[in-house]
Amino acid sequence: MNHKFLPDVATALREAGLADNMTLSFHHHMRNGDYVANMVLEAAAQLGVKGLTIAMSSLFPVHEAMIPHIKSGVIAAIDTDYMSGPLAAAISRGVLEKPVMFRSHGGRPRAIGEGSLKIDIAVVAAPCVDAYGNINGVQGPSACGSLGYILPDVEHAAKVVAVTDFVSDEALRHISIPHNRVDHVVCVDRIGDPTGIVSGSISMTRDPLALAIARNAQAVIRASGLLRDGFNYQTGAGGASLAASTFLRDDMRKLGLKGGFLLGGITKYMVEMIEEGLFESIFDVQCFDLSSVRSIRDNAAHQEISADTYANPKQKSCCVDFLDAVLLGASEVDLEFNVNVLTDSNGVIIGGSGGHNDAAAGADLTIIVAPLVRARLPIVVERCTTITTPGKDVDVLVTEQGIAVNPRRTDLIDRLKAAGLPVCTIEELREKALRITGKPRPMEKGDRVVGLVEYRDGTIVDKVYAV
């Protein structure tokens, strides 16, 4: 075993020079099955450091364990693209003195590359390491597939620490992070629970309302004129988005089309389309389930990409720029087509942009899919509680009761009407919802800012207030 291998996390942190006020970065490919971030922060706390900034690409309910470290002063700041669960609720209530920086999946590598997010120690949850220190995410008991979101961190961090639960006896053939980027390796019992990768709403819906939305969304794609050979596509992991992919698959079979690439968080439904030959390739920055983990390991057409390649707007090009269509969700859409995916209608943090505003900016056709009414509240509001994706990047809102097209897309309005689709204005959708729900009481914002919302280019587009 070479000199990189150290006996425990605390030793690796000391060797990496951990000190007060440093920035530690983590990635979220283990999603709600991640053990590493909590493990490293516990070790940091025992070493007595204070004032850390945690730069993690996304945070899930399992990261509730960070709350005591905030209260004790170990953690002083958080920089992330998405946050849900008890930690998000605590941030909404003001547990952290400094506002959280909410970026996009493309904005994060941009900030790292330009130096506005400087990383002292990047921590890799490494499913497989060989004796040289090479790393991949496709082997070992905790295989999570792509490691795309940590690759920019590894490239720019002062030090890189890998935490693994599997050391291969053979030199790796599939290498995501080469040994020359890795300073230290630590072996632990487990780095995570792979079943936690499948968290959130990553399953096919049988809900008639969601299926109606999905049919309308696919009808929009069909009528747009973009569905042709070489069609490039990204979808979210919500029920309506996944169902729309099924209808897309049916259309491509009937028309005898072969698409270009599938992008984003990858699910088994995308894997099935590439295995059927309906698309040429998958570009994968994050696996959303264990089927996609198997696919990226075994199928050469399923390729791992970095967050830079996925969506960094300061690269010479990025994959989202080549998208023909993307389907995305929303907690609110306002009359200017601005979209909120960060807070609920009460202002509580429930998510974040992730790749939302990146894909919306890059795609030729950005479709927001949402029910007309959710939890007895209209999906269309006068003004979003929090803006995460500006309306200039959104083309269509698809609901089960009508389709609203951004007025700047007059070409699309004509196409959809010619196809006989139920096109209306976004104001008409709102009025239709209000007849069902009545007018909601306006939310009263607190005075204290608990989050800053950064657009992918670095512009602050909104603030999140304590509730």
Coordinates of C-alpha atoms in Angstrom, one line a residue:
M1 CA 0.0 0.0 0.0
N2 CA 1.4 3.4 -0.9
H3 CA 2.0 6.5 1.3
K4 CA -1.4 8.0 0.3
F5 CA -3.3 5.6 2.5
L6 CA -3.9 6.8 6.1
P7 CA -5.5 5.1 9.0
D8 CA -8.5 7.3 9.7
V9 CA -10.4 10.4 8.6
A10 CA -9.0 12.6 11.4
T11 CA -5.4 11.8 10.4
A12 CA -6.2 12.6 6.7
L13 CA -7.7 15.9 7.7
R14 CA -4.7 16.8 9.8
E15 CA -2.3 15.8 6.9
A16 CA -4.4 17.9 4.5
G17 CA -3.8 20.9 6.8
L18 CA -7.4 21.4 8.1
A19 CA -7.7 24.6 10.0
D20 CA -10.3 27.1 11.2
N21 CA -12.3 28.9 8.5
M22 CA -11.4 26.6 5.7
T23 CA -13.8 25.4 2.9
L24 CA -14.5 21.7 2.7
S25 CA -16.3 20.4 -0.4
F26 CA -18.4 17.3 -0.8
H27 CA -20.6 15.8 -3.6
H28 CA -24.0 14.2 -3.4
H29 CA -23.9 11.1 -5.6
M30 CA -24.8 8.9 -2.7
R31 CA -27.8 11.3 -2.2
N32 CA -29.8 10.3 0.9
G33 CA -27.5 7.3 1.4
D34 CA -24.4 9.4 2.0
Y35 CA -22.3 8.6 5.1
V36 CA -19.1 10.5 4.3
A37 CA -20.0 14.2 4.8
N38 CA -21.4 13.5 8.3
M39 CA -18.4 11.3 9.1
V40 CA -15.9 13.9 8.0
L41 CA -17.6 16.7 9.9
E42 CA -17.7 14.7 13.1
A43 CA -14.0 14.1 12.8
A44 CA -13.5 17.9 12.1
A45 CA -15.5 18.7 15.2
Q46 CA -13.4 16.3 17.3
L47 CA -10.3 18.1 16.0
G48 CA -11.7 21.3 17.4
V49 CA -11.9 23.4 14.2
K50 CA -14.4 26.2 13.8
G51 CA -15.9 28.4 11.2
L52 CA -15.9 25.9 8.3
T53 CA -17.7 26.6 5.0
I54 CA -19.4 23.4 3.6
A55 CA -19.6 23.4 -0.2
M56 CA -21.7 20.4 -1.1
S57 CA -23.4 20.0 -4.4
S58 CA -26.7 19.0 -2.7
L59 CA -27.9 18.2 0.8
F60 CA -30.5 15.6 1.8
P61 CA -32.4 14.6 4.9
V62 CA -29.5 12.4 6.0
H63 CA -27.5 15.6 6.5
E64 CA -29.6 16.6 9.4
A65 CA -26.5 15.6 11.4
M66 CA -25.0 19.0 10.4
I67 CA -27.4 21.0 12.5
P68 CA -25.5 20.4 15.8
H69 CA -22.2 21.4 14.1
I70 CA -23.9 24.7 13.0
K71 CA -25.0 25.3 16.5
S72 CA -21.5 24.6 17.9
G73 CA -19.8 26.8 15.4
V74 CA -18.0 24.1 13.5
I75 CA -20.0 25.1 10.4
A76 CA -20.2 28.8 9.7
A77 CA -21.4 28.8 6.1
I78 CA -23.0 26.5 3.5
D79 CA -22.7 26.7 -0.3
T80 CA -25.0 24.3 -2.2
D81 CA -27.2 23.7 -5.2
Y82 CA -30.1 22.0 -3.5
M83 CA -31.3 21.3 0.1
S84 CA -34.2 19.3 1.5
G85 CA -35.2 17.7 4.8
P86 CA -34.6 18.8 8.4
L87 CA -31.5 20.8 7.6
A88 CA -33.4 22.9 5.1
A89 CA -36.2 23.4 7.6
A90 CA -33.6 24.5 10.2
I91 CA -32.0 26.9 7.7
S92 CA -35.4 28.4 7.0
R93 CA -35.9 29.0 10.7
G94 CA -32.6 30.9 10.8
V95 CA -30.2 28.4 12.5
L96 CA -27.3 29.6 10.4
E97 CA -26.2 33.2 10.9
K98 CA -24.7 33.6 7.4
P99 CA -27.1 33.2 4.4
V100 CA -26.7 30.0 2.4
M101 CA -25.4 30.5 -1.1
F102 CA -27.7 28.6 -3.5
R103 CA -26.1 28.0 -6.9
S104 CA -27.0 25.9 -9.9
H105 CA -25.2 22.7 -11.0
G106 CA -23.5 24.8 -13.8
G107 CA -22.9 27.8 -11.6
R108 CA -21.1 25.8 -9.0
P109 CA -18.2 24.7 -11.3
R110 CA -18.1 28.2 -12.8
A111 CA -17.6 29.6 -9.3
I112 CA -14.9 27.0 -8.5
G113 CA -13.1 27.6 -11.8
E114 CA -13.1 31.4 -11.5
G115 CA -12.1 31.3 -7.9
S116 CA -15.1 32.8 -6.2
L117 CA -15.7 29.5 -4.5
K118 CA -12.2 28.4 -3.3
I119 CA -11.9 24.9 -1.9
D120 CA -9.2 24.0 0.6
I121 CA -10.1 20.3 0.9
A122 CA -12.2 18.3 -1.5
V123 CA -13.6 15.1 0.0
V124 CA -14.5 12.3 -2.4
A125 CA -16.9 9.6 -1.3
A126 CA -15.0 7.0 -3.4
P127 CA -16.8 3.7 -4.1
C128 CA -13.7 2.1 -5.5
V129 CA -10.0 2.9 -5.1
D130 CA -6.9 1.0 -6.3
A131 CA -3.5 0.7 -4.7
Y132 CA -2.3 3.8 -6.6
G133 CA -5.2 6.0 -5.5
N134 CA -7.2 5.9 -8.8
I135 CA -10.9 6.3 -8.1
N136 CA -14.2 5.2 -9.8
G137 CA -17.8 5.2 -8.8
V138 CA -18.9 2.0 -10.6
Q139 CA -17.3 -0.8 -8.5
G140 CA -17.5 -1.8 -4.9
P141 CA -20.4 -2.4 -2.5
S142 CA -21.3 1.4 -2.5
A143 CA -21.2 1.9 -6.2
C144 CA -23.1 5.1 -7.2
G145 CA -22.1 5.5 -10.8
S146 CA -21.0 8.9 -12.1
L147 CA -18.9 11.1 -9.9
G148 CA -19.4 14.1 -12.2
Y149 CA -20.2 16.8 -9.6
I150 CA -16.9 16.3 -7.6
L151 CA -14.6 16.5 -10.6
P152 CA -14.3 20.3 -10.8
D153 CA -13.6 20.3 -7.0
V154 CA -10.8 17.8 -7.4
E155 CA -9.3 19.8 -10.2
H156 CA -9.1 23.0 -8.3
A157 CA -8.9 22.1 -4.6
A158 CA -5.7 22.6 -2.6
K159 CA -6.0 19.1 -1.2
V160 CA -8.1 16.0 -2.1
V161 CA -9.0 13.3 0.4
A162 CA -10.8 10.1 -0.7
V163 CA -12.8 8.1 1.7
T164 CA -13.6 4.6 0.5
D165 CA -14.9 1.2 1.6
F166 CA -13.5 -0.8 -1.2
V167 CA -9.8 -1.1 -2.4
S168 CA -9.5 -3.1 -5.6
D169 CA -6.7 -5.7 -5.8
E170 CA -6.2 -4.8 -9.5
A171 CA -5.4 -1.5 -11.1
L172 CA -8.7 0.2 -12.2
R173 CA -9.6 0.1 -15.9
H174 CA -12.4 2.6 -15.4
I175 CA -10.9 5.7 -13.8
S176 CA -13.0 8.8 -12.9
I177 CA -10.3 10.5 -10.8
P178 CA -6.6 9.7 -11.5
H179 CA -4.2 9.1 -8.6
N180 CA -2.2 12.2 -9.4
R181 CA -5.2 14.3 -8.2
V182 CA -5.5 12.5 -4.9
D183 CA -3.5 13.4 -1.8
H184 CA -4.8 11.0 0.8
V185 CA -7.0 7.9 1.0
V186 CA -8.8 6.6 4.0
C187 CA -10.6 3.2 4.2
V188 CA -13.7 3.0 6.4
D189 CA -16.4 0.3 7.0
R190 CA -19.0 1.9 4.8
I191 CA -19.2 5.2 2.8
G192 CA -23.0 5.0 2.3
D193 CA -26.1 3.0 1.5
P194 CA -26.6 2.6 -2.3
T195 CA -30.3 2.2 -1.8
G196 CA -30.4 5.8 -0.6
I197 CA -29.4 6.8 -4.2
V198 CA -33.0 6.1 -5.1
S199 CA -34.5 8.9 -3.0
G200 CA -37.2 11.4 -4.0
S201 CA -39.9 10.8 -6.6
I202 CA -38.0 8.6 -9.0
S203 CA -40.7 6.2 -10.0
M204 CA -43.3 5.9 -12.8
T205 CA -46.6 7.5 -11.8
R206 CA -50.0 6.0 -12.2
D207 CA -51.7 9.2 -11.1
P208 CA -54.2 10.1 -13.8
L209 CA -53.5 13.8 -13.4
A210 CA -49.8 13.4 -13.8
L211 CA -50.4 11.2 -16.9
A212 CA -52.6 13.9 -18.4
I213 CA -49.8 16.5 -17.9
A214 CA -47.3 14.1 -19.4
R215 CA -49.5 13.5 -22.5
N216 CA -49.8 17.3 -23.0
A217 CA -46.1 17.8 -22.6
Q218 CA -45.2 15.2 -25.2
A219 CA -47.8 16.7 -27.5
V220 CA -46.0 20.0 -27.2
I221 CA -42.7 18.4 -28.1
R222 CA -44.3 16.6 -31.1
A223 CA -45.9 19.8 -32.3
S224 CA -42.8 21.9 -31.8
G225 CA -41.1 20.4 -34.8
L226 CA -38.0 19.5 -32.8
L227 CA -38.7 15.8 -32.6
R228 CA -36.5 14.4 -35.3
D229 CA -33.3 12.3 -35.8
G230 CA -30.6 13.6 -33.5
F231 CA -33.1 14.9 -30.9
N232 CA -31.3 15.7 -27.6
Y233 CA -33.4 15.5 -24.4
Q234 CA -33.3 16.0 -20.6
T235 CA -36.1 15.4 -18.1
G236 CA -36.5 15.7 -14.4
A237 CA -37.3 12.8 -12.0
G238 CA -40.8 13.8 -11.1
G239 CA -43.8 11.5 -11.9
A240 CA -45.1 13.6 -14.9
S241 CA -41.6 14.1 -16.3
L242 CA -40.9 10.4 -16.2
A243 CA -44.3 9.5 -17.7
A244 CA -43.6 12.0 -20.5
S245 CA -40.5 10.1 -21.4
T246 CA -42.6 7.0 -21.8
F247 CA -44.8 8.8 -24.3
L248 CA -41.7 10.2 -26.0
R249 CA -40.5 6.6 -26.4
D250 CA -43.8 5.6 -28.0
D251 CA -43.6 8.5 -30.5
M252 CA -40.0 7.7 -31.4
R253 CA -40.9 4.1 -32.1
K254 CA -43.8 5.0 -34.3
L255 CA -41.8 7.6 -36.2
G256 CA -38.7 5.4 -36.6
L257 CA -36.5 8.1 -35.1
K258 CA -33.1 7.8 -33.4
G259 CA -32.2 10.6 -30.9
G260 CA -28.7 12.0 -30.1
F261 CA -28.1 12.1 -26.3
L262 CA -30.0 11.9 -23.1
L263 CA -28.7 14.2 -20.3
G264 CA -28.9 15.0 -16.6
G265 CA -29.7 12.8 -13.7
I266 CA -30.1 9.3 -15.3
T267 CA -32.9 6.8 -14.5
K268 CA -33.7 3.3 -15.6
Y269 CA -36.2 4.7 -18.0
M270 CA -33.4 6.5 -19.9
V271 CA -31.3 3.4 -19.7
E272 CA -34.1 1.4 -21.3
M273 CA -34.3 3.9 -24.2
I274 CA -30.6 3.7 -25.0
E275 CA -30.7 -0.1 -24.7
E276 CA -33.6 -0.2 -27.2
G277 CA -31.5 1.9 -29.6
L278 CA -33.8 5.0 -29.5
F279 CA -30.8 7.3 -28.5
E280 CA -27.1 7.1 -29.4
S281 CA -25.7 7.9 -26.0
I282 CA -26.2 9.1 -22.4
F283 CA -24.1 11.8 -20.9
D284 CA -24.3 11.2 -17.1
V285 CA -23.3 13.6 -14.4
Q286 CA -25.4 11.7 -11.8
C287 CA -27.1 8.4 -11.5
F288 CA -30.5 8.4 -10.0
D289 CA -31.0 4.7 -9.5
L290 CA -29.1 1.4 -9.4
S291 CA -30.1 0.5 -13.0
S292 CA -28.2 3.5 -14.3
V293 CA -25.2 2.6 -12.1
R294 CA -25.1 -0.8 -13.8
S295 CA -25.5 0.8 -17.2
I296 CA -22.6 3.3 -16.8
R297 CA -20.4 0.5 -15.8
D298 CA -21.3 -1.9 -18.6
N299 CA -22.4 0.2 -21.6
A300 CA -19.8 2.2 -23.5
A301 CA -22.5 4.5 -24.9
H302 CA -23.3 5.6 -21.3
Q303 CA -20.6 8.1 -20.6
E304 CA -19.6 9.9 -17.3
I305 CA -19.2 13.7 -17.7
S306 CA -18.2 16.4 -15.2
A307 CA -20.4 19.2 -14.0
D308 CA -18.2 21.5 -16.1
T309 CA -19.1 19.6 -19.2
Y310 CA -22.7 19.3 -18.2
A311 CA -23.6 22.9 -17.6
N312 CA -20.7 25.4 -16.8
P313 CA -21.7 28.5 -18.8
K314 CA -18.0 29.7 -18.8
Q315 CA -16.8 26.6 -20.7
K316 CA -16.3 26.8 -24.5
S317 CA -19.5 24.7 -24.7
C318 CA -21.5 22.6 -22.3
C319 CA -24.0 19.8 -22.9
V320 CA -27.1 21.8 -22.0
D321 CA -26.4 24.1 -24.9
F322 CA -27.2 21.2 -27.3
L323 CA -30.5 20.3 -25.8
D324 CA -33.5 20.4 -28.0
A325 CA -36.0 20.0 -25.2
V326 CA -36.1 19.7 -21.4
L327 CA -38.9 19.0 -19.0
L328 CA -38.7 20.5 -15.6
G329 CA -40.8 20.8 -12.5
A330 CA -41.9 23.8 -10.4
S331 CA -43.4 24.7 -7.0
E332 CA -44.6 28.0 -8.4
V333 CA -44.7 29.7 -11.8
D334 CA -45.6 33.4 -12.0
L335 CA -47.2 35.6 -14.6
E336 CA -43.8 36.5 -16.0
F337 CA -43.0 32.7 -16.4
N338 CA -40.4 33.0 -13.6
V339 CA -40.1 29.6 -11.8
N340 CA -39.6 28.7 -8.2
V341 CA -38.1 25.3 -7.3
L342 CA -36.4 26.4 -4.0
T343 CA -39.2 27.2 -1.5
D344 CA -42.8 26.2 -1.0
S345 CA -45.6 28.8 -0.9
N346 CA -44.9 29.3 2.8
G347 CA -41.3 30.2 2.1
V348 CA -39.7 27.1 3.6
I349 CA -36.7 25.7 1.7
I350 CA -37.6 22.5 -0.1
G351 CA -35.0 22.2 -2.9
G352 CA -32.9 24.3 -5.2
S353 CA -32.1 24.9 -8.8
G354 CA -29.8 21.9 -9.3
G355 CA -29.6 21.9 -13.1
H356 CA -33.0 23.7 -13.5
N357 CA -31.8 27.1 -14.7
D358 CA -28.9 25.6 -16.6
A359 CA -31.0 23.3 -18.7
A360 CA -33.7 26.0 -19.1
A361 CA -31.1 28.5 -20.5
G362 CA -29.6 26.0 -22.9
A363 CA -32.5 24.1 -24.4
D364 CA -34.4 25.2 -27.5
L365 CA -37.6 24.2 -25.8
T366 CA -38.0 24.5 -22.0
I367 CA -41.3 23.0 -20.7
I368 CA -42.4 23.3 -17.1
V369 CA -44.8 20.5 -16.1
A370 CA -47.0 21.0 -13.0
P371 CA -50.6 20.5 -11.9
L372 CA -52.9 23.5 -12.0
V373 CA -53.5 23.2 -8.3
R374 CA -51.2 21.7 -5.7
A375 CA -52.1 21.3 -2.0
R376 CA -55.1 23.5 -2.6
L377 CA -52.9 26.4 -4.0
P378 CA -52.7 27.6 -7.6
I379 CA -49.4 26.7 -9.3
V380 CA -49.5 30.1 -11.1
V381 CA -48.9 33.0 -8.8
E382 CA -48.7 36.7 -9.4
R383 CA -45.0 36.7 -8.2
C384 CA -42.9 33.7 -7.2
T385 CA -42.0 33.4 -3.5
T386 CA -38.4 32.8 -4.7
I387 CA -37.1 33.1 -8.3
T388 CA -34.7 30.3 -9.3
T389 CA -35.2 30.3 -13.1
P390 CA -36.0 33.6 -14.8
G391 CA -39.0 33.7 -17.2
K392 CA -36.8 34.6 -20.1
D393 CA -35.5 31.0 -20.1
V394 CA -39.0 29.3 -19.9
D395 CA -41.1 28.6 -23.0
V396 CA -44.1 26.7 -21.9
L397 CA -46.1 25.8 -18.8
V398 CA -48.0 22.5 -19.2
T399 CA -50.8 21.6 -16.8
E400 CA -53.6 19.0 -17.0
Q401 CA -56.1 21.8 -17.8
G402 CA -54.2 23.9 -20.4
I403 CA -50.9 24.9 -21.9
A404 CA -49.6 28.5 -21.5
V405 CA -46.8 29.6 -23.9
N406 CA -44.4 32.5 -23.1
P407 CA -45.7 35.4 -25.3
R408 CA -42.1 35.9 -26.7
R409 CA -42.5 32.5 -28.4
T410 CA -45.0 33.5 -31.0
D411 CA -43.7 30.8 -33.3
L412 CA -44.5 28.1 -30.8
I413 CA -48.0 29.5 -30.1
D414 CA -48.8 29.2 -33.8
R415 CA -47.4 25.6 -34.0
L416 CA -49.3 24.4 -30.9
K417 CA -52.6 26.0 -32.0
A418 CA -52.2 24.5 -35.4
A419 CA -51.8 21.1 -33.7
G420 CA -55.1 21.6 -31.9
L421 CA -53.6 21.8 -28.4
P422 CA -55.4 23.6 -25.6
V423 CA -53.3 26.8 -25.6
C424 CA -54.3 29.6 -23.3
T425 CA -52.6 32.5 -21.6
I426 CA -50.9 32.1 -18.3
E427 CA -53.4 34.6 -16.8
E428 CA -56.2 32.4 -17.9
L429 CA -54.6 29.4 -16.2
R430 CA -54.3 31.4 -13.0
E431 CA -58.0 32.5 -13.2
K432 CA -59.0 28.9 -13.8
A433 CA -57.1 27.8 -10.6
L434 CA -58.5 30.6 -8.5
R435 CA -62.0 29.6 -9.3
I436 CA -61.1 26.3 -7.6
T437 CA -59.0 27.5 -4.7
G438 CA -60.1 31.0 -4.0
K439 CA -57.4 33.7 -3.6
P440 CA -54.7 32.6 -1.2
R441 CA -53.6 34.8 1.6
P442 CA -50.2 36.5 0.7
M443 CA -47.2 35.2 2.5
E444 CA -45.6 37.4 5.1
K445 CA -41.8 37.5 4.6
G446 CA -39.5 37.8 7.6
D447 CA -36.8 40.5 7.6
R448 CA -33.8 38.1 8.0
V449 CA -32.2 36.8 4.8
V450 CA -31.2 33.1 5.1
G451 CA -30.3 32.4 1.5
L452 CA -29.0 34.1 -1.6
V453 CA -30.1 32.7 -5.0
E454 CA -27.4 32.9 -7.7
Y455 CA -28.2 32.4 -11.4
R456 CA -25.8 30.3 -13.3
D457 CA -23.8 33.3 -14.5
G458 CA -23.1 34.6 -11.0
T459 CA -25.9 37.1 -10.8
I460 CA -27.9 37.2 -7.5
V461 CA -31.5 36.9 -8.7
D462 CA -33.4 36.6 -5.3
K463 CA -33.1 36.2 -1.6
V464 CA -34.7 33.6 0.8
Y465 CA -36.1 35.0 4.0
A466 CA -36.5 33.3 7.4
V467 CA -40.0 31.9 8.2

